Amino acid sequence: MDNMSITNTPTSNDACLSIVHSLMCHRQGGESETFAKRAIESLVKKLKEKKDELDSLITAITTNGAHPSKCVTIQRTLDGRLQVAGRKGFPHVIYARLWRWPDLHKNELKHVKYCQYAFDLKCDSVCVNPYHYERVVSPGIDLSGLTLQSNGQPASILAGSHSEGLLQIASGPQPGQQQNGFTGQPATYHHNSTTTWTGSRTAPYTPNLPHHQNGHLQHHPPMPPHPGHYWPVHNELAFQPPISNHPAPEYWCSIAYFEMDVQVGETFKVPSSCPIVTVDGYVDPSGGDRFCLGQLSNVHRTEAIERARLHIGKGVQLECKGEGDVWVRCLSDHAVFVQSYYLDREAGRAPGDAVHKIYPSAYIKVFDLRQCHRQMQQQAATAQAAAAAQAAAVAGNIPGPGSVGGIAPAISLSAAAGIGVDDLRRLCILRMSFVKGWGPDYPRQSIKETPCWIEIHLHRALQLLDEVLHTMPIADPQPLD
């Protein structure tokens, strides 16, 4: 069942406290708990006399917009802004941040056509139903001028398929960090990041860091079936032809279980006939659509690992949708921590630059096959072009200011030319730790220091990578002599 049990969902007849508590469970973690509670309490009190609108709000939030809902309105103020806990902001933006997009910029909202009281319509009342708005790229942003400065290695944000209006991010390691992005050791979303976005408009792409507790981008239950994007999400995505005509693999993923840096047990393969697989901490025999970690033994298991394993409980559910998108549902009573390039991009972060905390009952997309395919194509092309340019530079065929026999240009190209097959394979892998997180704000700096975690290899993505490498072969990086 995609949504939490509706038997616990309040109605407008319930006490304000019960309604606020329920709606707080659905916030996305972008604001402090105090601010969120004040904002939600304020809204519920304003709607107490408009029971139909309050019921519409409850329905919209608790079903993640799965059911149509009416406008939810409050009185427009003189300057159009709402004050909550000493802060002023546009009301529709405040509530869209709370329940849908924590990193939303105020110019990124566009109302849906059936919203009668949208903020932009300048009515006396303003609709604050988060599901009456779509997230879009702010008008006037020159995407071609945006680049990410990263450790001296520029990585462009390139316009992807123009027909879909998507963005594509390629990035090296962040300044002041170890080479986390493509070495298998993820970095967390932490406060002292020095990522610098440049371009004609920087605001929508500036990482909104202070609201991230423990250095993690947090995902609270339950997540919307279609998480917010920087562009409108349209239903035609469902009718897209497959990326490849190659037959689907026999197994859609394989899951390896680790304790610290040691793999425990055999790799578990999930047949394509089982699109949903559960990974839990119980001792039942594994098979088909269930991987039970409780029955796996490890002679090197410590007491700390044993304690952590006891809290895996119902674990997580992994679901393969369409040609190869992956969603995760946290069934455990404890949060799980995920490294996901898709969620990095959704949060406006460089690939590999965040650890995402997924709370109990949350249901969230963690992998997008088309995005992965575009990334691997772009990175392979970049590596191929850089390797060719590097070879030409070493041969002295690219004269330029500051070059000495072509050596200086070759060194500046070495990072891009250094992208290897293993770097591209990491685009096709998800990593997830149970119970314990990792990163600068934790004692554990790497997932390999966490007591129990899994690595998920996505076979359709690996198939596509094989095709990309056949059309754009790249050599393993060679050190400069």
Short mmCIF file of C-alpha atoms in Angstrom, two decimals:
data_model
loop_
_atom_site.label_atom_id
_atom_site.label_comp_id
_atom_site.label_asym_id
_atom_site.label_seq_id
_atom_site.Cartn_x
_atom_site.Cartn_y
_atom_site.Cartn_z
CA MET A 1 0.00 0.00 0.00
CA ASP A 2 1.56 3.30 -1.08
CA ASN A 3 0.17 5.46 1.68
CA MET A 4 0.11 5.17 5.44
CA SER A 5 -3.00 3.59 6.87
CA ILE A 6 -5.85 6.02 6.48
CA THR A 7 -7.47 4.78 9.69
CA ASN A 8 -5.15 7.08 11.64
CA THR A 9 -5.77 10.09 9.42
CA PRO A 10 -7.57 12.88 11.30
CA THR A 11 -10.48 14.94 10.00
CA SER A 12 -11.46 18.57 10.49
CA ASN A 13 -13.60 17.45 13.46
CA ASP A 14 -10.52 16.33 15.42
CA ALA A 15 -8.64 18.52 17.88
CA CYS A 16 -6.10 20.93 16.41
CA LEU A 17 -3.33 19.10 18.27
CA SER A 18 -4.15 15.78 16.57
CA ILE A 19 -4.29 17.39 13.13
CA VAL A 20 -1.01 19.24 13.66
CA HIS A 21 0.68 16.05 14.88
CA SER A 22 -0.45 14.14 11.79
CA LEU A 23 0.62 16.88 9.38
CA MET A 24 4.00 17.20 11.16
CA CYS A 25 4.68 13.55 10.31
CA HIS A 26 4.60 14.44 6.63
CA ARG A 27 7.01 17.38 6.64
CA GLN A 28 10.15 17.07 4.54
CA GLY A 29 12.68 18.16 7.16
CA GLY A 30 13.70 21.39 5.46
CA GLU A 31 12.86 23.60 8.44
CA SER A 32 13.43 23.26 12.17
CA GLU A 33 10.78 21.35 14.09
CA THR A 34 9.83 24.52 16.00
CA PHE A 35 9.28 26.57 12.85
CA ALA A 36 7.36 23.76 11.14
CA LYS A 37 5.09 23.28 14.14
CA ARG A 38 4.35 27.02 14.41
CA ALA A 39 3.60 27.25 10.67
CA ILE A 40 1.30 24.21 10.71
CA GLU A 41 -0.47 25.27 13.93
CA SER A 42 -1.09 28.72 12.46
CA LEU A 43 -2.58 27.25 9.28
CA VAL A 44 -4.78 24.69 11.06
CA LYS A 45 -6.20 27.38 13.36
CA LYS A 46 -6.99 29.62 10.38
CA LEU A 47 -8.81 26.73 8.69
CA LYS A 48 -10.76 25.47 11.73
CA GLU A 49 -13.85 27.42 10.64
CA LYS A 50 -13.49 26.22 7.02
CA LYS A 51 -13.86 22.49 7.57
CA ASP A 52 -14.02 21.55 3.89
CA GLU A 53 -10.73 23.32 3.20
CA LEU A 54 -9.10 21.79 6.27
CA ASP A 55 -10.22 18.35 5.11
CA SER A 56 -8.80 19.15 1.66
CA LEU A 57 -5.44 20.02 3.25
CA ILE A 58 -5.40 16.83 5.33
CA THR A 59 -6.28 14.73 2.27
CA ALA A 60 -3.65 16.40 0.08
CA ILE A 61 -0.83 16.05 2.61
CA THR A 62 -1.59 12.56 3.95
CA THR A 63 -2.04 11.07 0.47
CA ASN A 64 0.89 12.98 -1.08
CA GLY A 65 -1.41 14.57 -3.60
CA ALA A 66 -2.66 11.21 -4.87
CA HIS A 67 -6.28 12.41 -4.64
CA PRO A 68 -7.66 15.66 -6.09
CA SER A 69 -8.09 18.37 -3.48
CA LYS A 70 -9.67 21.82 -3.33
CA CYS A 71 -7.95 25.15 -2.75
CA VAL A 72 -6.81 25.69 0.82
CA THR A 73 -6.95 29.43 1.41
CA ILE A 74 -5.83 32.05 3.89
CA GLN A 75 -6.32 35.82 3.82
CA ARG A 76 -3.77 37.71 1.70
CA THR A 77 -1.75 40.20 3.76
CA LEU A 78 -0.93 43.75 2.61
CA ASP A 79 2.58 42.86 1.42
CA GLY A 80 1.60 39.32 0.42
CA ARG A 81 3.89 37.75 3.01
CA LEU A 82 3.15 35.62 6.06
CA GLN A 83 5.01 35.94 9.36
CA VAL A 84 5.83 32.73 11.22
CA ALA A 85 8.10 32.54 14.27
CA GLY A 86 9.58 35.96 13.53
CA ARG A 87 10.26 35.18 9.85
CA LYS A 88 8.40 36.49 6.82
CA GLY A 89 7.83 34.63 3.59
CA PHE A 90 5.31 34.03 0.84
CA PRO A 91 2.69 31.64 2.27
CA HIS A 92 2.48 29.25 -0.68
CA VAL A 93 6.30 28.94 -0.66
CA ILE A 94 6.45 28.31 3.11
CA TYR A 95 4.03 25.38 2.93
CA ALA A 96 5.46 23.98 -0.32
CA ARG A 97 8.86 23.88 1.41
CA LEU A 98 7.39 22.20 4.47
CA TRP A 99 5.60 19.40 2.68
CA ARG A 100 7.22 18.99 -0.74
CA TRP A 101 10.50 20.71 -1.62
CA PRO A 102 12.76 21.70 1.33
CA ASP A 103 15.23 23.57 -0.93
CA LEU A 104 12.60 25.46 -2.91
CA HIS A 105 13.36 29.00 -4.12
CA LYS A 106 10.49 31.50 -4.07
CA ASN A 107 10.56 32.02 -7.87
CA GLU A 108 10.29 28.33 -8.70
CA LEU A 109 6.54 27.81 -8.20
CA LYS A 110 3.87 27.79 -10.88
CA HIS A 111 0.25 27.10 -10.02
CA VAL A 112 -1.74 24.33 -11.68
CA LYS A 113 -4.49 25.51 -14.02
CA TYR A 114 -7.38 24.41 -11.79
CA CYS A 115 -6.18 26.42 -8.76
CA GLN A 116 -8.65 29.31 -8.32
CA TYR A 117 -6.80 31.24 -5.62
CA ALA A 118 -3.17 30.83 -6.64
CA PHE A 119 -0.77 33.41 -5.24
CA ASP A 120 -0.08 34.88 -8.69
CA LEU A 121 -3.80 35.49 -9.34
CA LYS A 122 -3.76 38.33 -6.74
CA CYS A 123 -7.06 37.34 -5.14
CA ASP A 124 -8.00 38.43 -1.61
CA SER A 125 -7.41 34.84 -0.53
CA VAL A 126 -4.27 32.81 -1.27
CA CYS A 127 -4.20 29.07 -1.89
CA VAL A 128 -1.46 27.34 0.11
CA ASN A 129 -2.26 23.77 -0.97
CA PRO A 130 1.25 22.49 -1.90
CA TYR A 131 -0.27 20.15 -4.50
CA HIS A 132 -1.79 23.10 -6.39
CA TYR A 133 1.71 24.16 -7.44
CA GLU A 134 4.43 22.71 -9.66
CA ARG A 135 8.13 23.35 -9.35
CA VAL A 136 9.76 24.86 -12.42
CA VAL A 137 13.04 26.51 -13.38
CA SER A 138 12.80 30.20 -12.56
CA PRO A 139 12.14 32.30 -15.67
CA GLY A 140 15.15 34.23 -16.88
CA ILE A 141 17.79 31.76 -15.73
CA ASP A 142 20.49 31.30 -18.33
CA LEU A 143 21.30 27.61 -17.91
CA SER A 144 24.16 27.78 -20.38
CA GLY A 145 26.06 30.10 -18.07
CA LEU A 146 26.00 27.79 -15.06
CA THR A 147 29.11 25.86 -14.06
CA LEU A 148 30.18 24.16 -10.88
CA GLN A 149 33.67 25.11 -9.71
CA SER A 150 35.02 22.03 -8.04
CA ASN A 151 38.59 21.57 -6.84
CA GLY A 152 39.97 23.29 -9.90
CA GLN A 153 38.04 20.95 -12.17
CA PRO A 154 35.16 22.73 -13.89
CA ALA A 155 32.12 20.55 -14.45
CA SER A 156 29.30 22.01 -16.47
CA ILE A 157 25.65 21.70 -15.75
CA LEU A 158 24.63 20.85 -19.24
CA ALA A 159 21.15 21.04 -20.66
CA GLY A 160 20.08 17.44 -21.18
CA SER A 161 17.45 16.28 -23.63
CA HIS A 162 15.76 19.48 -24.77
CA SER A 163 12.50 17.64 -25.29
CA GLU A 164 12.38 16.78 -21.58
CA GLY A 165 13.93 19.99 -20.31
CA LEU A 166 16.13 18.09 -17.86
CA LEU A 167 19.37 19.11 -16.21
CA GLN A 168 22.45 16.97 -15.93
CA ILE A 169 25.21 17.41 -13.38
CA ALA A 170 28.77 16.11 -13.59
CA SER A 171 31.18 16.91 -10.81
CA GLY A 172 34.50 16.02 -9.27
CA PRO A 173 35.29 16.06 -5.54
CA GLN A 174 34.41 19.13 -3.49
CA PRO A 175 37.09 21.49 -2.20
CA GLY A 176 38.45 20.52 1.18
CA GLN A 177 37.16 16.96 0.92
CA GLN A 178 38.85 13.73 0.07
CA GLN A 179 38.00 12.40 -3.36
CA ASN A 180 34.62 11.20 -2.15
CA GLY A 181 32.55 11.72 -5.26
CA PHE A 182 33.84 8.76 -7.31
CA THR A 183 35.87 6.62 -4.92
CA GLY A 184 33.02 4.75 -3.24
CA GLN A 185 33.40 6.78 -0.02
CA PRO A 186 30.46 9.17 0.07
CA ALA A 187 30.64 12.55 1.75
CA THR A 188 27.77 13.98 3.73
CA TYR A 189 25.72 17.07 3.06
CA HIS A 190 27.59 19.22 5.54
CA HIS A 191 27.61 22.84 6.58
CA ASN A 192 31.13 23.88 5.62
CA SER A 193 30.85 22.86 1.99
CA THR A 194 32.50 25.40 -0.28
CA THR A 195 30.73 24.50 -3.50
CA THR A 196 30.40 27.66 -5.60
CA TRP A 197 27.71 28.04 -8.23
CA THR A 198 28.26 30.71 -10.88
CA GLY A 199 25.92 32.01 -13.54
CA SER A 200 23.43 34.72 -14.37
CA ARG A 201 21.19 33.68 -11.48
CA THR A 202 22.63 31.69 -8.61
CA ALA A 203 19.85 31.65 -6.03
CA PRO A 204 17.92 28.53 -7.08
CA TYR A 205 21.16 26.55 -7.15
CA THR A 206 22.73 27.72 -3.90
CA PRO A 207 22.77 24.78 -1.47
CA ASN A 208 20.38 25.62 1.36
CA LEU A 209 22.49 24.01 4.08
CA PRO A 210 21.54 25.19 7.59
CA HIS A 211 18.35 23.14 7.78
CA HIS A 212 20.16 19.83 7.42
CA GLN A 213 20.39 18.13 10.78
CA ASN A 214 23.45 15.95 11.47
CA GLY A 215 24.78 16.90 8.08
CA HIS A 216 22.20 14.84 6.21
CA LEU A 217 19.51 15.76 3.76
CA GLN A 218 16.48 14.31 5.49
CA HIS A 219 13.46 12.60 3.99
CA HIS A 220 10.43 12.30 6.24
CA PRO A 221 7.47 9.98 5.75
CA PRO A 222 5.84 9.63 3.46
CA MET A 223 7.50 11.01 0.36
CA PRO A 224 5.39 12.11 -2.62
CA PRO A 225 4.96 9.50 -5.36
CA HIS A 226 6.57 12.03 -7.71
CA PRO A 227 9.20 13.99 -5.78
CA GLY A 228 9.67 17.63 -6.67
CA HIS A 229 11.91 18.55 -9.55
CA TYR A 230 13.40 21.74 -10.91
CA TRP A 231 11.08 21.28 -13.86
CA PRO A 232 7.44 20.30 -14.35
CA VAL A 233 6.69 16.61 -14.12
CA HIS A 234 4.42 15.49 -16.93
CA ASN A 235 2.53 12.26 -17.43
CA GLU A 236 4.04 11.65 -20.86
CA LEU A 237 7.10 10.26 -19.07
CA ALA A 238 5.04 7.11 -18.58
CA PHE A 239 4.79 6.64 -22.35
CA GLN A 240 8.47 7.00 -23.16
CA PRO A 241 9.96 4.20 -25.26
CA PRO A 242 12.61 2.05 -23.59
CA ILE A 243 16.14 3.45 -23.62
CA SER A 244 17.46 0.23 -25.12
CA ASN A 245 15.96 -2.58 -27.20
CA HIS A 246 18.22 -5.04 -25.43
CA PRO A 247 16.09 -7.65 -23.57
CA ALA A 248 15.66 -7.03 -19.85
CA PRO A 249 18.19 -8.85 -17.66
CA GLU A 250 17.19 -12.05 -15.88
CA TYR A 251 17.84 -10.34 -12.53
CA TRP A 252 17.01 -6.66 -12.06
CA CYS A 253 19.46 -6.21 -9.17
CA SER A 254 21.94 -8.00 -6.96
CA ILE A 255 22.38 -7.14 -3.28
CA ALA A 256 25.55 -7.68 -1.26
CA TYR A 257 25.42 -7.40 2.54
CA PHE A 258 28.40 -6.01 4.47
CA GLU A 259 29.42 -5.66 8.10
CA MET A 260 32.05 -2.93 8.27
CA ASP A 261 34.31 -3.67 5.28
CA VAL A 262 33.56 -7.41 5.06
CA GLN A 263 30.92 -8.95 2.81
CA VAL A 264 28.82 -11.46 4.73
CA GLY A 265 27.05 -14.28 2.90
CA GLU A 266 26.47 -14.67 -0.81
CA THR A 267 25.30 -11.90 -3.12
CA PHE A 268 21.51 -12.07 -3.40
CA LYS A 269 20.07 -11.79 -6.91
CA VAL A 270 16.53 -10.55 -7.44
CA PRO A 271 14.69 -11.96 -10.48
CA SER A 272 13.05 -9.49 -12.86
CA SER A 273 9.82 -11.37 -12.14
CA CYS A 274 9.98 -9.92 -8.57
CA PRO A 275 9.93 -6.11 -8.99
CA ILE A 276 9.60 -5.64 -5.20
CA VAL A 277 12.15 -7.14 -2.83
CA THR A 278 12.35 -6.84 0.96
CA VAL A 279 15.67 -6.77 2.81
CA ASP A 280 15.02 -7.37 6.52
CA GLY A 281 16.76 -8.50 9.70
CA TYR A 282 14.78 -11.70 10.26
CA VAL A 283 16.02 -15.29 10.22
CA ASP A 284 13.68 -16.81 7.65
CA PRO A 285 15.26 -18.44 4.60
CA SER A 286 16.01 -15.97 1.81
CA GLY A 287 14.55 -16.45 -1.64
CA GLY A 288 12.68 -14.81 -4.47
CA ASP A 289 11.47 -11.45 -3.19
CA ARG A 290 13.02 -11.54 0.29
CA PHE A 291 16.61 -11.26 1.53
CA CYS A 292 16.82 -12.05 5.26
CA LEU A 293 19.99 -10.78 6.91
CA GLY A 294 19.27 -12.28 10.33
CA GLN A 295 20.31 -15.79 9.31
CA LEU A 296 23.74 -14.75 7.98
CA SER A 297 26.67 -15.65 10.24
CA ASN A 298 30.03 -13.88 10.56
CA VAL A 299 32.82 -15.21 12.79
CA HIS A 300 34.27 -11.69 13.03
CA ARG A 301 30.99 -10.10 14.18
CA THR A 302 31.42 -7.73 17.14
CA GLU A 303 28.98 -6.93 19.90
CA ALA A 304 28.34 -3.48 18.37
CA ILE A 305 27.44 -5.05 15.03
CA GLU A 306 25.17 -7.56 16.76
CA ARG A 307 23.35 -4.73 18.55
CA ALA A 308 22.88 -2.76 15.35
CA ARG A 309 21.56 -5.86 13.52
CA LEU A 310 18.82 -6.23 16.13
CA HIS A 311 17.41 -2.88 14.99
CA ILE A 312 17.18 -3.69 11.26
CA GLY A 313 13.76 -5.24 11.93
CA LYS A 314 11.46 -5.04 8.92
CA GLY A 315 14.23 -3.35 6.98
CA VAL A 316 13.54 -1.81 3.59
CA GLN A 317 11.57 -2.56 0.46
CA LEU A 318 13.21 -1.93 -2.91
CA GLU A 319 10.91 -1.51 -5.88
CA CYS A 320 11.87 -1.52 -9.56
CA LYS A 321 9.52 0.61 -11.65
CA GLY A 322 9.33 0.95 -15.42
CA GLU A 323 12.52 0.08 -17.24
CA GLY A 324 14.73 0.45 -14.19
CA ASP A 325 13.82 3.30 -11.81
CA VAL A 326 14.17 2.33 -8.14
CA TRP A 327 12.11 3.39 -5.12
CA VAL A 328 12.80 2.64 -1.44
CA ARG A 329 10.32 2.26 1.39
CA CYS A 330 11.74 2.28 4.93
CA LEU A 331 9.84 -0.40 6.87
CA SER A 332 12.23 -0.37 9.83
CA ASP A 333 11.59 1.53 13.05
CA HIS A 334 14.96 3.21 12.48
CA ALA A 335 16.13 5.46 9.67
CA VAL A 336 18.32 4.21 6.83
CA PHE A 337 21.07 6.23 5.14
CA VAL A 338 21.46 6.20 1.37
CA GLN A 339 24.06 7.26 -1.15
CA SER A 340 22.12 8.12 -4.30
CA TYR A 341 23.23 10.24 -7.26
CA TYR A 342 19.57 10.81 -8.14
CA LEU A 343 18.82 12.33 -4.71
CA ASP A 344 22.05 14.34 -4.92
CA ARG A 345 20.78 15.91 -8.13
CA GLU A 346 17.31 16.51 -6.72
CA ALA A 347 18.92 18.38 -3.83
CA GLY A 348 21.13 20.43 -6.17
CA ARG A 349 24.26 18.69 -4.95
CA ALA A 350 27.26 17.31 -6.82
CA PRO A 351 27.15 13.52 -7.41
CA GLY A 352 28.38 11.61 -4.36
CA ASP A 353 28.30 14.74 -2.20
CA ALA A 354 25.46 13.82 0.17
CA VAL A 355 24.22 11.10 2.48
CA HIS A 356 20.43 11.00 2.55
CA LYS A 357 18.59 10.04 5.73
CA ILE A 358 15.33 8.22 5.03
CA TYR A 359 12.95 8.05 7.95
CA PRO A 360 10.63 5.17 8.94
CA SER A 361 7.58 4.85 6.63
CA ALA A 362 9.12 7.14 3.99
CA TYR A 363 8.71 6.07 0.36
CA ILE A 364 11.14 7.75 -2.00
CA LYS A 365 12.67 7.44 -5.44
CA VAL A 366 16.42 6.85 -5.21
CA PHE A 367 17.41 5.97 -8.79
CA ASP A 368 16.36 7.26 -12.20
CA LEU A 369 17.51 5.15 -15.16
CA ARG A 370 17.28 7.92 -17.76
CA GLN A 371 19.26 10.33 -15.64
CA CYS A 372 21.89 7.63 -15.04
CA HIS A 373 22.07 6.91 -18.77
CA ARG A 374 22.56 10.58 -19.60
CA GLN A 375 25.24 10.89 -16.93
CA MET A 376 27.18 7.88 -18.17
CA GLN A 377 26.97 9.10 -21.79
CA GLN A 378 28.14 12.57 -20.84
CA GLN A 379 30.98 11.35 -18.61
CA ALA A 380 32.16 8.80 -21.16
CA ALA A 381 32.17 11.46 -23.88
CA THR A 382 34.02 13.89 -21.58
CA ALA A 383 36.63 11.27 -20.70
CA GLN A 384 37.09 10.26 -24.33
CA ALA A 385 37.48 13.86 -25.53
CA ALA A 386 39.78 14.76 -22.64
CA ALA A 387 41.99 11.72 -23.24
CA ALA A 388 42.33 12.65 -26.92
CA ALA A 389 43.11 16.27 -26.03
CA GLN A 390 45.59 15.14 -23.41
CA ALA A 391 47.41 12.93 -25.89
CA ALA A 392 47.58 15.81 -28.35
CA ALA A 393 48.82 18.15 -25.62
CA VAL A 394 51.57 15.75 -24.53
CA ALA A 395 52.65 15.56 -28.16
CA GLY A 396 52.88 19.35 -28.15
CA ASN A 397 50.04 19.84 -30.61
CA ILE A 398 48.13 22.32 -28.46
CA PRO A 399 50.27 25.43 -28.05
CA GLY A 400 49.01 27.98 -25.59
CA PRO A 401 50.04 30.54 -23.00
CA GLY A 402 52.03 28.99 -20.19
CA SER A 403 52.60 25.71 -21.98
CA VAL A 404 56.03 24.16 -21.97
CA GLY A 405 56.21 21.53 -24.63
CA GLY A 406 52.53 20.86 -24.13
CA ILE A 407 52.94 19.60 -20.54
CA ALA A 408 50.89 22.28 -18.72
CA PRO A 409 47.70 21.73 -20.76
CA ALA A 410 48.05 17.97 -20.30
CA ILE A 411 48.08 18.30 -16.53
CA SER A 412 44.92 20.43 -16.54
CA LEU A 413 43.18 17.77 -18.65
CA SER A 414 44.34 14.84 -16.56
CA ALA A 415 41.37 14.90 -14.18
CA ALA A 416 38.77 14.64 -16.95
CA ALA A 417 40.85 12.04 -18.79
CA GLY A 418 41.13 10.08 -15.53
CA ILE A 419 37.48 8.96 -15.57
CA GLY A 420 37.59 5.17 -15.79
CA VAL A 421 35.09 2.33 -16.18
CA ASP A 422 34.86 1.89 -12.40
CA ASP A 423 33.78 5.53 -12.05
CA LEU A 424 30.95 4.93 -14.50
CA ARG A 425 29.96 1.67 -12.79
CA ARG A 426 29.39 3.61 -9.57
CA LEU A 427 26.54 5.43 -11.30
CA CYS A 428 24.76 2.04 -11.41
CA ILE A 429 25.18 1.26 -7.70
CA LEU A 430 23.22 2.25 -4.59
CA ARG A 431 24.62 1.98 -1.07
CA MET A 432 22.49 1.96 2.06
CA SER A 433 23.33 1.60 5.77
CA PHE A 434 20.91 0.45 8.44
CA VAL A 435 20.47 2.27 11.78
CA LYS A 436 23.85 4.09 11.74
CA GLY A 437 24.87 7.01 9.51
CA TRP A 438 28.30 8.10 8.35
CA GLY A 439 30.15 11.25 7.35
CA PRO A 440 31.84 14.29 8.97
CA ASP A 441 29.13 14.66 11.62
CA TYR A 442 29.41 11.03 12.69
CA PRO A 443 32.28 9.02 14.18
CA ARG A 444 32.16 6.95 10.97
CA GLN A 445 33.60 8.73 7.93
CA SER A 446 32.86 5.96 5.41
CA ILE A 447 29.99 3.54 4.92
CA LYS A 448 32.60 0.80 5.36
CA GLU A 449 32.78 1.82 9.02
CA THR A 450 29.06 1.28 9.61
CA PRO A 451 27.98 -1.98 11.29
CA CYS A 452 25.54 -3.22 8.65
CA TRP A 453 24.95 -2.01 5.10
CA ILE A 454 24.07 -3.19 1.62
CA GLU A 455 25.31 -2.47 -1.88
CA ILE A 456 22.79 -2.77 -4.69
CA HIS A 457 23.99 -3.31 -8.27
CA LEU A 458 21.33 -2.36 -10.83
CA HIS A 459 21.56 -4.68 -13.80
CA ARG A 460 19.59 -2.71 -16.39
CA ALA A 461 21.82 0.30 -15.76
CA LEU A 462 24.91 -1.91 -16.07
CA GLN A 463 23.53 -3.22 -19.38
CA LEU A 464 23.18 0.35 -20.65
CA LEU A 465 26.70 1.15 -19.47
CA ASP A 466 27.98 -1.79 -21.50
CA GLU A 467 26.25 -0.34 -24.57
CA VAL A 468 27.67 3.14 -23.91
CA LEU A 469 31.19 1.75 -23.56
CA HIS A 470 30.83 -0.13 -26.85
CA THR A 471 29.97 3.10 -28.66
CA MET A 472 32.38 5.31 -26.68
CA PRO A 473 35.18 3.10 -25.34
CA ILE A 474 37.34 4.74 -22.70
CA ALA A 475 40.72 3.50 -21.57
CA ASP A 476 41.49 2.98 -17.91
CA PRO A 477 43.33 6.07 -16.70
CA GLN A 478 47.11 5.96 -17.10
CA PRO A 479 49.40 8.05 -14.88
CA LEU A 480 51.50 10.69 -16.56
CA ASP A 481 55.18 9.81 -16.68
#
